[in-house]
């Protein structure tokens, strides 16, 4: 495993927990977008790892189904 892969995999574990205000904001966005469904309330920071071949356009939300907060 190279250093970049290790960093990407450990990043979600080293970022601080969401504050109460941040958690409310994340959950509001997911609720308005219809993505909350019956999922538990988000209390951890969301992290999505893009594919290593993703283009710059793809990274800023030009994908087929971008999710809230993907910019």
mmCIF file with all atom_site columns, C-alpha atoms in Angstrom:
data_model
loop_
_atom_site.group_PDB
_atom_site.id
_atom_site.type_symbol
_atom_site.label_atom_id
_atom_site.label_alt_id
_atom_site.label_comp_id
_atom_site.label_asym_id
_atom_site.label_entity_id
_atom_site.label_seq_id
_atom_site.pdbx_PDB_ins_code
_atom_site.Cartn_x
_atom_site.Cartn_y
_atom_site.Cartn_z
_atom_site.occupancy
_atom_site.B_iso_or_equiv
_atom_site.pdbx_formal_charge
_atom_site.auth_seq_id
_atom_site.auth_comp_id
_atom_site.auth_asym_id
_atom_site.auth_atom_id
_atom_site.pdbx_PDB_model_num
ATOM 1  C CA . UNK A 1 1  ? 0.000   0.000  0.000   1.00 0.00 ? 1  UNK A CA 1
ATOM 2  C CA . UNK A 1 2  ? 1.477   3.347  -0.964  1.00 0.00 ? 2  UNK A CA 1
ATOM 3  C CA . UNK A 1 3  ? 1.456   6.468  1.237   1.00 0.00 ? 3  UNK A CA 1
ATOM 4  C CA . UNK A 1 4  ? -1.374  8.138  -0.698  1.00 0.00 ? 4  UNK A CA 1
ATOM 5  C CA . UNK A 1 5  ? -3.688  5.148  -0.256  1.00 0.00 ? 5  UNK A CA 1
ATOM 6  C CA . UNK A 1 6  ? -2.851  4.963  3.434   1.00 0.00 ? 6  UNK A CA 1
ATOM 7  C CA . UNK A 1 7  ? -3.649  8.661  3.870   1.00 0.00 ? 7  UNK A CA 1
ATOM 8  C CA . UNK A 1 8  ? -6.972  8.308  2.066   1.00 0.00 ? 8  UNK A CA 1
ATOM 9  C CA . UNK A 1 9  ? -7.958  5.322  4.186   1.00 0.00 ? 9  UNK A CA 1
ATOM 10 C CA . UNK A 1 10 ? -6.984  6.893  7.501   1.00 0.00 ? 10 UNK A CA 1
ATOM 11 C CA . UNK A 1 11 ? -8.331  10.400 6.801   1.00 0.00 ? 11 UNK A CA 1
ATOM 12 C CA . UNK A 1 12 ? -11.900 9.655  7.965   1.00 0.00 ? 12 UNK A CA 1
ATOM 13 C CA . UNK A 1 13 ? -10.564 8.320  11.271  1.00 0.00 ? 13 UNK A CA 1
ATOM 14 C CA . UNK A 1 14 ? -8.451  11.377 12.124  1.00 0.00 ? 14 UNK A CA 1
ATOM 15 C CA . UNK A 1 15 ? -10.836 14.233 11.321  1.00 0.00 ? 15 UNK A CA 1
ATOM 16 C CA . UNK A 1 16 ? -12.710 15.723 14.277  1.00 0.00 ? 16 UNK A CA 1
ATOM 17 C CA . UNK A 1 17 ? -16.264 14.623 15.016  1.00 0.00 ? 17 UNK A CA 1
ATOM 18 C CA . UNK A 1 18 ? -19.104 16.754 13.719  1.00 0.00 ? 18 UNK A CA 1
ATOM 19 C CA . UNK A 1 19 ? -20.209 19.543 15.991  1.00 0.00 ? 19 UNK A CA 1
ATOM 20 C CA . UNK A 1 20 ? -23.911 19.632 16.813  1.00 0.00 ? 20 UNK A CA 1
ATOM 21 C CA . UNK A 1 21 ? -24.470 22.493 14.329  1.00 0.00 ? 21 UNK A CA 1
ATOM 22 C CA . UNK A 1 22 ? -22.578 20.631 11.582  1.00 0.00 ? 22 UNK A CA 1
ATOM 23 C CA . UNK A 1 23 ? -24.562 17.450 12.233  1.00 0.00 ? 23 UNK A CA 1
ATOM 24 C CA . UNK A 1 24 ? -27.851 19.378 11.939  1.00 0.00 ? 24 UNK A CA 1
ATOM 25 C CA . UNK A 1 25 ? -26.679 20.936 8.672   1.00 0.00 ? 25 UNK A CA 1
ATOM 26 C CA . UNK A 1 26 ? -25.610 17.615 7.130   1.00 0.00 ? 26 UNK A CA 1
ATOM 27 C CA . UNK A 1 27 ? -28.853 15.959 8.158   1.00 0.00 ? 27 UNK A CA 1
ATOM 28 C CA . UNK A 1 28 ? -30.953 18.849 6.823   1.00 0.00 ? 28 UNK A CA 1
ATOM 29 C CA . UNK A 1 29 ? -29.240 18.604 3.424   1.00 0.00 ? 29 UNK A CA 1
ATOM 30 C CA . UNK A 1 30 ? -29.749 14.840 3.233   1.00 0.00 ? 30 UNK A CA 1
ATOM 31 C CA . UNK A 1 31 ? -33.365 15.152 4.400   1.00 0.00 ? 31 UNK A CA 1
ATOM 32 C CA . UNK A 1 32 ? -34.223 17.851 1.831   1.00 0.00 ? 32 UNK A CA 1
ATOM 33 C CA . UNK A 1 33 ? -32.554 15.768 -0.883  1.00 0.00 ? 33 UNK A CA 1
ATOM 34 C CA . UNK A 1 34 ? -34.660 12.754 0.056   1.00 0.00 ? 34 UNK A CA 1
ATOM 35 C CA . UNK A 1 35 ? -31.579 10.710 0.926   1.00 0.00 ? 35 UNK A CA 1
ATOM 36 C CA . UNK A 1 36 ? -32.110 10.337 4.671   1.00 0.00 ? 36 UNK A CA 1
ATOM 37 C CA . UNK A 1 37 ? -34.933 7.746  4.339   1.00 0.00 ? 37 UNK A CA 1
ATOM 38 C CA . UNK A 1 38 ? -34.809 5.462  7.379   1.00 0.00 ? 38 UNK A CA 1
ATOM 39 C CA . UNK A 1 39 ? -31.075 5.841  7.890   1.00 0.00 ? 39 UNK A CA 1
ATOM 40 C CA . UNK A 1 40 ? -29.857 6.871  11.329  1.00 0.00 ? 40 UNK A CA 1
ATOM 41 C CA . UNK A 1 41 ? -28.901 10.477 11.857  1.00 0.00 ? 41 UNK A CA 1
ATOM 42 C CA . UNK A 1 42 ? -25.391 11.257 10.608  1.00 0.00 ? 42 UNK A CA 1
ATOM 43 C CA . UNK A 1 43 ? -22.990 11.962 13.453  1.00 0.00 ? 43 UNK A CA 1
ATOM 44 C CA . UNK A 1 44 ? -19.692 11.275 11.647  1.00 0.00 ? 44 UNK A CA 1
ATOM 45 C CA . UNK A 1 45 ? -18.152 13.288 8.849   1.00 0.00 ? 45 UNK A CA 1
ATOM 46 C CA . UNK A 1 46 ? -19.067 11.883 5.479   1.00 0.00 ? 46 UNK A CA 1
ATOM 47 C CA . UNK A 1 47 ? -16.186 10.874 3.253   1.00 0.00 ? 47 UNK A CA 1
ATOM 48 C CA . UNK A 1 48 ? -16.257 9.472  -0.256  1.00 0.00 ? 48 UNK A CA 1
ATOM 49 C CA . UNK A 1 49 ? -13.112 8.344  -1.947  1.00 0.00 ? 49 UNK A CA 1
ATOM 50 C CA . UNK A 1 50 ? -13.199 9.049  -5.688  1.00 0.00 ? 50 UNK A CA 1
ATOM 51 C CA . UNK A 1 51 ? -11.718 6.574  -8.130  1.00 0.00 ? 51 UNK A CA 1
ATOM 52 C CA . UNK A 1 52 ? -8.070  7.298  -8.945  1.00 0.00 ? 52 UNK A CA 1
ATOM 53 C CA . UNK A 1 53 ? -9.008  7.827  -12.618 1.00 0.00 ? 53 UNK A CA 1
ATOM 54 C CA . UNK A 1 54 ? -11.690 10.442 -11.858 1.00 0.00 ? 54 UNK A CA 1
ATOM 55 C CA . UNK A 1 55 ? -11.395 13.563 -13.989 1.00 0.00 ? 55 UNK A CA 1
ATOM 56 C CA . UNK A 1 56 ? -11.430 17.100 -12.589 1.00 0.00 ? 56 UNK A CA 1
ATOM 57 C CA . UNK A 1 57 ? -14.966 17.496 -13.947 1.00 0.00 ? 57 UNK A CA 1
ATOM 58 C CA . UNK A 1 58 ? -16.035 14.292 -12.248 1.00 0.00 ? 58 UNK A CA 1
ATOM 59 C CA . UNK A 1 59 ? -14.581 15.449 -8.926  1.00 0.00 ? 59 UNK A CA 1
ATOM 60 C CA . UNK A 1 60 ? -16.716 18.594 -8.828  1.00 0.00 ? 60 UNK A CA 1
ATOM 61 C CA . UNK A 1 61 ? -20.023 16.853 -9.271  1.00 0.00 ? 61 UNK A CA 1
ATOM 62 C CA . UNK A 1 62 ? -20.401 16.319 -12.998 1.00 0.00 ? 62 UNK A CA 1
ATOM 63 C CA . UNK A 1 63 ? -20.977 12.615 -12.410 1.00 0.00 ? 63 UNK A CA 1
ATOM 64 C CA . UNK A 1 64 ? -24.221 10.850 -13.228 1.00 0.00 ? 64 UNK A CA 1
ATOM 65 C CA . UNK A 1 65 ? -25.713 11.054 -9.725  1.00 0.00 ? 65 UNK A CA 1
ATOM 66 C CA . UNK A 1 66 ? -23.874 13.576 -7.557  1.00 0.00 ? 66 UNK A CA 1
ATOM 67 C CA . UNK A 1 67 ? -24.766 13.486 -3.867  1.00 0.00 ? 67 UNK A CA 1
ATOM 68 C CA . UNK A 1 68 ? -25.312 16.485 -1.564  1.00 0.00 ? 68 UNK A CA 1
ATOM 69 C CA . UNK A 1 69 ? -22.059 18.181 -0.638  1.00 0.00 ? 69 UNK A CA 1
ATOM 70 C CA . UNK A 1 70 ? -20.055 16.799 -3.559  1.00 0.00 ? 70 UNK A CA 1
ATOM 71 C CA . UNK A 1 71 ? -18.350 19.840 -4.946  1.00 0.00 ? 71 UNK A CA 1
#
